PDB file of C-alpha atoms in Angstrom:
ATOM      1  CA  UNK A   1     193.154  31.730 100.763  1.00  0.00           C
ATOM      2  CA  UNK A   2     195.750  32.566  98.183  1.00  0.00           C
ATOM      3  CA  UNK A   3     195.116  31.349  94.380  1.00  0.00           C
ATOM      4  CA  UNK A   4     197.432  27.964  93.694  1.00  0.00           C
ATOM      5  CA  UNK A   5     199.260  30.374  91.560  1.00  0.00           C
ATOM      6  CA  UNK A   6     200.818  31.289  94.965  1.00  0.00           C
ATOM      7  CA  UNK A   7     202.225  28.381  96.070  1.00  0.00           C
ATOM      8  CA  UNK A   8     205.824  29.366  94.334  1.00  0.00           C
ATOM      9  CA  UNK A   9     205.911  31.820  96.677  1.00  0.00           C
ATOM     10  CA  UNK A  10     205.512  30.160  99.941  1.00  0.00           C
ATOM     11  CA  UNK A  11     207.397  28.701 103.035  1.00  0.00           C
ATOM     12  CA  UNK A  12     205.072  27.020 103.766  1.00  0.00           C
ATOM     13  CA  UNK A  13     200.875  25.938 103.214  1.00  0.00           C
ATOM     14  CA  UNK A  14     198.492  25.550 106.306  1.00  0.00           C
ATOM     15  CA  UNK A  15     195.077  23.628 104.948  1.00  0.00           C
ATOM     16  CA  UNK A  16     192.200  24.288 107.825  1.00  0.00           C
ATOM     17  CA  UNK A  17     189.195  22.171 107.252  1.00  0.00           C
ATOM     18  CA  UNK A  18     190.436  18.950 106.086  1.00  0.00           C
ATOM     19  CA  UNK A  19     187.899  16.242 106.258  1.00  0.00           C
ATOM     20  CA  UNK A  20     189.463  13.798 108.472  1.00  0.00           C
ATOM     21  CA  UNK A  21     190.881  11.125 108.639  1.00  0.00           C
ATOM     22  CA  UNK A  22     193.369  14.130 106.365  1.00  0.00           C
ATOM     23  CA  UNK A  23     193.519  13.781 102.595  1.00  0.00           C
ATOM     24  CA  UNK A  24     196.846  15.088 101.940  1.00  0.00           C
ATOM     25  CA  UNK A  25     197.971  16.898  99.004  1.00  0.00           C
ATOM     26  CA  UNK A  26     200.733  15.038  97.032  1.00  0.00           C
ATOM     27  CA  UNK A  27     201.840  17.283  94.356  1.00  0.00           C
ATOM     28  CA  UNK A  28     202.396  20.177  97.173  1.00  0.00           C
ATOM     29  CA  UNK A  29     206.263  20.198  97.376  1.00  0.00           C
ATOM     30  CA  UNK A  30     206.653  22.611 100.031  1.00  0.00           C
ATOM     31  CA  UNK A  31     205.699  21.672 103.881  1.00  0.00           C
ATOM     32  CA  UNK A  32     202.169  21.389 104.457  1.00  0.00           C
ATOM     33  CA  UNK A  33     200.469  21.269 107.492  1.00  0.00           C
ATOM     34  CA  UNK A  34     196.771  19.813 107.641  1.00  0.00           C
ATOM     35  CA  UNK A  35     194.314  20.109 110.297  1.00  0.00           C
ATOM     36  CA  UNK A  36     190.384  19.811 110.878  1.00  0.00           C
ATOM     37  CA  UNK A  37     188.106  21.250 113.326  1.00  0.00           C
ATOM     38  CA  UNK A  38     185.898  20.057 115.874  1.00  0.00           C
ATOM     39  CA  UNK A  39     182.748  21.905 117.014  1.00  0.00           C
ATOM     40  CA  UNK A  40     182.839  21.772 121.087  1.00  0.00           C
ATOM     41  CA  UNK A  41     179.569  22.401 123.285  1.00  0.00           C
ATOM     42  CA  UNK A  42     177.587  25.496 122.952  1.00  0.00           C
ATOM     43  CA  UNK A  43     179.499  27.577 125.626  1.00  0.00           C
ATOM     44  CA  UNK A  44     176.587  30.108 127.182  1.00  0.00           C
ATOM     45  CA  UNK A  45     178.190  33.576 128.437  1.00  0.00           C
ATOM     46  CA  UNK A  46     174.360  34.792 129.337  1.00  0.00           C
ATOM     47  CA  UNK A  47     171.386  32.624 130.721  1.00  0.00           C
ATOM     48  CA  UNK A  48     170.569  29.487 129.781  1.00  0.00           C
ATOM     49  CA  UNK A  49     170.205  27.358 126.921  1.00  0.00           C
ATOM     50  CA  UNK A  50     166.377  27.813 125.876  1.00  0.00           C
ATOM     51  CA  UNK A  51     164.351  25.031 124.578  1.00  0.00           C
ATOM     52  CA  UNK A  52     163.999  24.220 120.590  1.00  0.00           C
ATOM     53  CA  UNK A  53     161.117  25.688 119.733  1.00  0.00           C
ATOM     54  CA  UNK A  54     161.768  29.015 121.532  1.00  0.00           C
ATOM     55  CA  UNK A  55     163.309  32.024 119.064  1.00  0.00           C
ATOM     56  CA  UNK A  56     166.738  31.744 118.897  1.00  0.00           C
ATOM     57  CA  UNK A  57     169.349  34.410 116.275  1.00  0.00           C
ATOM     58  CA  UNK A  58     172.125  33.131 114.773  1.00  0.00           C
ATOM     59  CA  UNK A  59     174.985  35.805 113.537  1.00  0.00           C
ATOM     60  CA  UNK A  60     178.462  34.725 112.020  1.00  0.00           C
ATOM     61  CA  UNK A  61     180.434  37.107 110.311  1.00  0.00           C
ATOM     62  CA  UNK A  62     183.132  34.383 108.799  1.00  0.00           C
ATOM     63  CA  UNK A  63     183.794  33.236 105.012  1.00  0.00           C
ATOM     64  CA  UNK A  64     181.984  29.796 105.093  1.00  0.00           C
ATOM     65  CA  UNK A  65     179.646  29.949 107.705  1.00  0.00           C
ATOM     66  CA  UNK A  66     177.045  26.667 106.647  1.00  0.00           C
ATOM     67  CA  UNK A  67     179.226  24.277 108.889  1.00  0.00           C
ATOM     68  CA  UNK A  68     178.572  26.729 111.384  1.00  0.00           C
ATOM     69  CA  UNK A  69     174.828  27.390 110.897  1.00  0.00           C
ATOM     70  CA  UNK A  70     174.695  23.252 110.347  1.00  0.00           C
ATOM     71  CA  UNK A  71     176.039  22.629 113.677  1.00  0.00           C
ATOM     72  CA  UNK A  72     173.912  25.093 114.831  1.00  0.00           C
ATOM     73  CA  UNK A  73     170.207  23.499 113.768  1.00  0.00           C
ATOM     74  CA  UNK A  74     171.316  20.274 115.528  1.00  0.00           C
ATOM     75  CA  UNK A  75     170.653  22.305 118.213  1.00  0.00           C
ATOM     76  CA  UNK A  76     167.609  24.701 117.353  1.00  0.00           C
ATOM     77  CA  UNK A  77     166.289  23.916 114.451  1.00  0.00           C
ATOM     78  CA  UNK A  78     164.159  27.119 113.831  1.00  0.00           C
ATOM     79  CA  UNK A  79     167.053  28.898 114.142  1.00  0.00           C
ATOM     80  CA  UNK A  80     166.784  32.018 112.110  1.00  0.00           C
ATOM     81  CA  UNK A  81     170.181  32.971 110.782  1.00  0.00           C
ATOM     82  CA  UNK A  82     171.904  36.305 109.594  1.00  0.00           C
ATOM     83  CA  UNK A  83     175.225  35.713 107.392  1.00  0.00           C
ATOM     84  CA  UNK A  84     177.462  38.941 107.332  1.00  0.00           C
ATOM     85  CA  UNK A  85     181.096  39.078 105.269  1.00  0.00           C
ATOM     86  CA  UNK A  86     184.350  37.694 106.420  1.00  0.00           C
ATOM     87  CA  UNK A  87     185.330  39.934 109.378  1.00  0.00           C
ATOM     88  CA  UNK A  88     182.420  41.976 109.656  1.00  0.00           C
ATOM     89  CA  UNK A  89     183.064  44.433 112.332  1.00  0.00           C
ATOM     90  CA  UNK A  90     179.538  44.377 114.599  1.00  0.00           C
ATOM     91  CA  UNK A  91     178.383  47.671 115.687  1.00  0.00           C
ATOM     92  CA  UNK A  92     175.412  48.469 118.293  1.00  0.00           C
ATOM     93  CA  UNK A  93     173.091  49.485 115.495  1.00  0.00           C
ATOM     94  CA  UNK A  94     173.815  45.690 113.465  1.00  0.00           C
ATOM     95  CA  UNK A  95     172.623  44.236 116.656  1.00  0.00           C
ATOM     96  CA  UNK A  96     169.580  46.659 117.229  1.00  0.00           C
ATOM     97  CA  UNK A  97     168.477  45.898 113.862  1.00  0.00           C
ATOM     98  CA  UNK A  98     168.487  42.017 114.820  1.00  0.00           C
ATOM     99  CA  UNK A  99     167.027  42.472 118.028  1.00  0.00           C
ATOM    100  CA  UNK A 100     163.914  44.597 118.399  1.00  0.00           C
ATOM    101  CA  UNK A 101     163.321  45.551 121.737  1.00  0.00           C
ATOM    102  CA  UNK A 102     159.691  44.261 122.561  1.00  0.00           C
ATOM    103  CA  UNK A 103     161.054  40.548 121.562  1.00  0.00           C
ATOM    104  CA  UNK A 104     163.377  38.425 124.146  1.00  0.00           C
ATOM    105  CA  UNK A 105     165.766  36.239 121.668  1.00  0.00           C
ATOM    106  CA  UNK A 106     168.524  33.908 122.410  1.00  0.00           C
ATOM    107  CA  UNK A 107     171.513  34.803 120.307  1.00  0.00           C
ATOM    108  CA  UNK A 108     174.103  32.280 118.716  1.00  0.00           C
ATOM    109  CA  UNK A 109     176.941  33.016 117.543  1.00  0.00           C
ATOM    110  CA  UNK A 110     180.760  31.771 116.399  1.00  0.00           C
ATOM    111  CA  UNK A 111     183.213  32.233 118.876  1.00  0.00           C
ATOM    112  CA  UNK A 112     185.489  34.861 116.494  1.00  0.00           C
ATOM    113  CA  UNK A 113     182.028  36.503 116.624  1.00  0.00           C
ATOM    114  CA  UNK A 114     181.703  36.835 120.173  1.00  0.00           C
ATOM    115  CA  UNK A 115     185.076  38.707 120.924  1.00  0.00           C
ATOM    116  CA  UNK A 116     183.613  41.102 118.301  1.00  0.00           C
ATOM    117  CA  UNK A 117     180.093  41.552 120.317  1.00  0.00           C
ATOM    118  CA  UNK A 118     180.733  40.662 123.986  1.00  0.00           C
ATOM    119  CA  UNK A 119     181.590  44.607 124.727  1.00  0.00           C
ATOM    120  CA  UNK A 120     178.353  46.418 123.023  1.00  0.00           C
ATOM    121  CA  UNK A 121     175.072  46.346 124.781  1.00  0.00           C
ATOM    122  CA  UNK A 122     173.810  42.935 124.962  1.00  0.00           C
ATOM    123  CA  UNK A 123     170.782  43.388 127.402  1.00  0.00           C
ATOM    124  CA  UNK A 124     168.143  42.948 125.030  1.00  0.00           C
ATOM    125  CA  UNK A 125     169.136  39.080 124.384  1.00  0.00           C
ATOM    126  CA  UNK A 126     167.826  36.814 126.929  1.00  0.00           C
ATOM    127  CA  UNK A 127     170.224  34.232 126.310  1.00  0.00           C
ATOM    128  CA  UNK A 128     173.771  34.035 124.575  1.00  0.00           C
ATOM    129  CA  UNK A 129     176.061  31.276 123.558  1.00  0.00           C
ATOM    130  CA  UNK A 130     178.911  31.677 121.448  1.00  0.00           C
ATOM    131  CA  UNK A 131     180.034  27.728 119.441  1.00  0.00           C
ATOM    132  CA  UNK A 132     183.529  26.736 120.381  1.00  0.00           C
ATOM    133  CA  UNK A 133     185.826  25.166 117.635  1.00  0.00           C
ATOM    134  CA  UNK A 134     188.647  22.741 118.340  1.00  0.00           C
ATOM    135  CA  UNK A 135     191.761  22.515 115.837  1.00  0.00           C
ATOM    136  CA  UNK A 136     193.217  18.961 115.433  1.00  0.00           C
ATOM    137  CA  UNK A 137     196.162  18.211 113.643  1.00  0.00           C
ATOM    138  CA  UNK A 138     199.972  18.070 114.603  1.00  0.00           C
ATOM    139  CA  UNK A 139     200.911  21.963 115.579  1.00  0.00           C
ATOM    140  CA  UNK A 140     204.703  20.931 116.965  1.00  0.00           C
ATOM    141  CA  UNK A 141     206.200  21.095 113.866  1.00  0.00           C
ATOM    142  CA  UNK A 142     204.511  24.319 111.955  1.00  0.00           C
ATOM    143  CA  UNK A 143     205.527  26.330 115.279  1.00  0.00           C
ATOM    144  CA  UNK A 144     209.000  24.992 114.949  1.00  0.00           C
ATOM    145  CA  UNK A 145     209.268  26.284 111.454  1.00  0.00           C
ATOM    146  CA  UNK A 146     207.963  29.170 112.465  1.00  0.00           C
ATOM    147  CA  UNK A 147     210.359  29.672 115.589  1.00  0.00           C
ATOM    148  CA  UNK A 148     213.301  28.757 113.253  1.00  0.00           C
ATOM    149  CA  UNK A 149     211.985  31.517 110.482  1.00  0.00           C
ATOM    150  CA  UNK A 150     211.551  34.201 113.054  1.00  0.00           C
ATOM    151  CA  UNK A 151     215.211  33.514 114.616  1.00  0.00           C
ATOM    152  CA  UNK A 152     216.733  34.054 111.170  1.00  0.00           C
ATOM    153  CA  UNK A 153     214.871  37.397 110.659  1.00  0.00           C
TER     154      UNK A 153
END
């Protein structure tokens, strides 16, 4: 995420989210590593998956979230969705606000998300899934460069 400006500076450049099949970046002249995600199967921790047309919350605290919430209305189209910043660190009263207690709601959310969540009080959802992502792309030699770096330090 650092400004091209940077580049000088580094050992090396990771690019998440290339379209594949990858469009590589010529004029890069350090080693660059490319990979793209794949969105797995809803995974659901709580319940079941509901039907389309019943109420279903979306949360994603992450920097670009519309793949997300794309992937997402495949699935439920009247998905209602709340966007919070990179990071966000969820607290009981975030989810309260999302979830008043006389309504039963299926909550979505990424799967960063759900580490964040899984430990406050989750009884008032119904249902809960958290969306899986898969990282393609050639790892073998980034960790080697990073092995190699780490046994010079």
């Amino acid at each position: 995420r650092e400004s091209k400006s940077q580049i000088r500076r580094a050992d090396a450049l990771v690019f998440t989210k290339v379209p594949h099949p990858f469009q590589k970046y010529p004029d890069v002249r350090v080693p660059s590593f490319y990979f793209h995600q794949d969105y797995l199967p809803l995974k659901w921790v709580k319940g079941e998956r509901p039907n389309q047309k019943e109420p279903v919350v979306t949360i994603a605290g992450i920097a670009k979230s519309r793949g997300f919430f794309q992937q997402i209305l495949k699935s439920f189209p009247n998905a209602e969705f709340k966007k919070f910043s990179d990071h966000y660190p969820f607290n009981q009263k975030d989810l309260n606000k999302i979830m008043p207690d006389e309504k039963k709601l299926s909550l979505v959310t990424t799967e960063k998300d759900w580490v964040r969540i899984k430990e406050l009080n989750l009884t008032r959802f119904e249902n809960i899934a958290f969306l899986p992502l898969k990282l393609n792309g050639d790892a073998s030699k980034l960790l080697q460069m990073i092995e190699n770096h780490n046994d010079k330090a």
